[in-house]
C-alpha positions as CSV (number, residue, x, y, z in Angstrom):
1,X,-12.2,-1.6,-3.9
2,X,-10.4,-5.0,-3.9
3,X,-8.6,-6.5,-0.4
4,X,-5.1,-6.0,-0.3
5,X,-3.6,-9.4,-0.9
6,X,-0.2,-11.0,-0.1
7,X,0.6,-11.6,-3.7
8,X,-0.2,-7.7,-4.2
9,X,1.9,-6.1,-1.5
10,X,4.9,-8.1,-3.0
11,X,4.4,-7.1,-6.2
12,X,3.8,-3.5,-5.4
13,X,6.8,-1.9,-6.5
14,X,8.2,2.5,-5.7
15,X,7.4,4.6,-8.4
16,X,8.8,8.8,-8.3
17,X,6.4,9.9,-6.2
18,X,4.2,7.9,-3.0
19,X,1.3,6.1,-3.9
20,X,-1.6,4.4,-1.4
21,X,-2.6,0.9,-1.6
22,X,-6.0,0.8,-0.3
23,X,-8.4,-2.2,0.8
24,X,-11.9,-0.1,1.7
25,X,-12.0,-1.5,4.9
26,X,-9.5,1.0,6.7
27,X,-6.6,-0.1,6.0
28,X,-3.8,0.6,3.7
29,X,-0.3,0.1,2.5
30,X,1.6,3.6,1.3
31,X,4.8,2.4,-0.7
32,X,7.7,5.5,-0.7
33,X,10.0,6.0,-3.1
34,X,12.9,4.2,-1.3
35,X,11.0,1.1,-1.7
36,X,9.8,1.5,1.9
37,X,6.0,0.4,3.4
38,X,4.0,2.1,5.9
39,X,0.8,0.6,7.1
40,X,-1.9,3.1,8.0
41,X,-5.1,1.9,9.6
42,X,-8.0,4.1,10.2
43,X,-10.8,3.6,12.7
């Protein structure tokens, strides 16, 4: 699984339904339809 880059958290855009962005190392970006993002990290 690829690191979330800069470049590829601008570029991520909503879709219908939520959809995870995820990095393998605990950490991830969930986009929302409204165009909003939520960090999660996970230890």
């Amino acid at each position: 699984m690829a690191l979330l880059t800069n470049l590829g958290i601008h570029r991520a855009k909503p879709k219908d339904s939520v959809y995870t962005l995820k990095d393998g190392r605990g950490l991830s970006l969930r986009i929302e339809p409204n165009g909003a993002k939520l960090w999660h990290w996970y230890v």
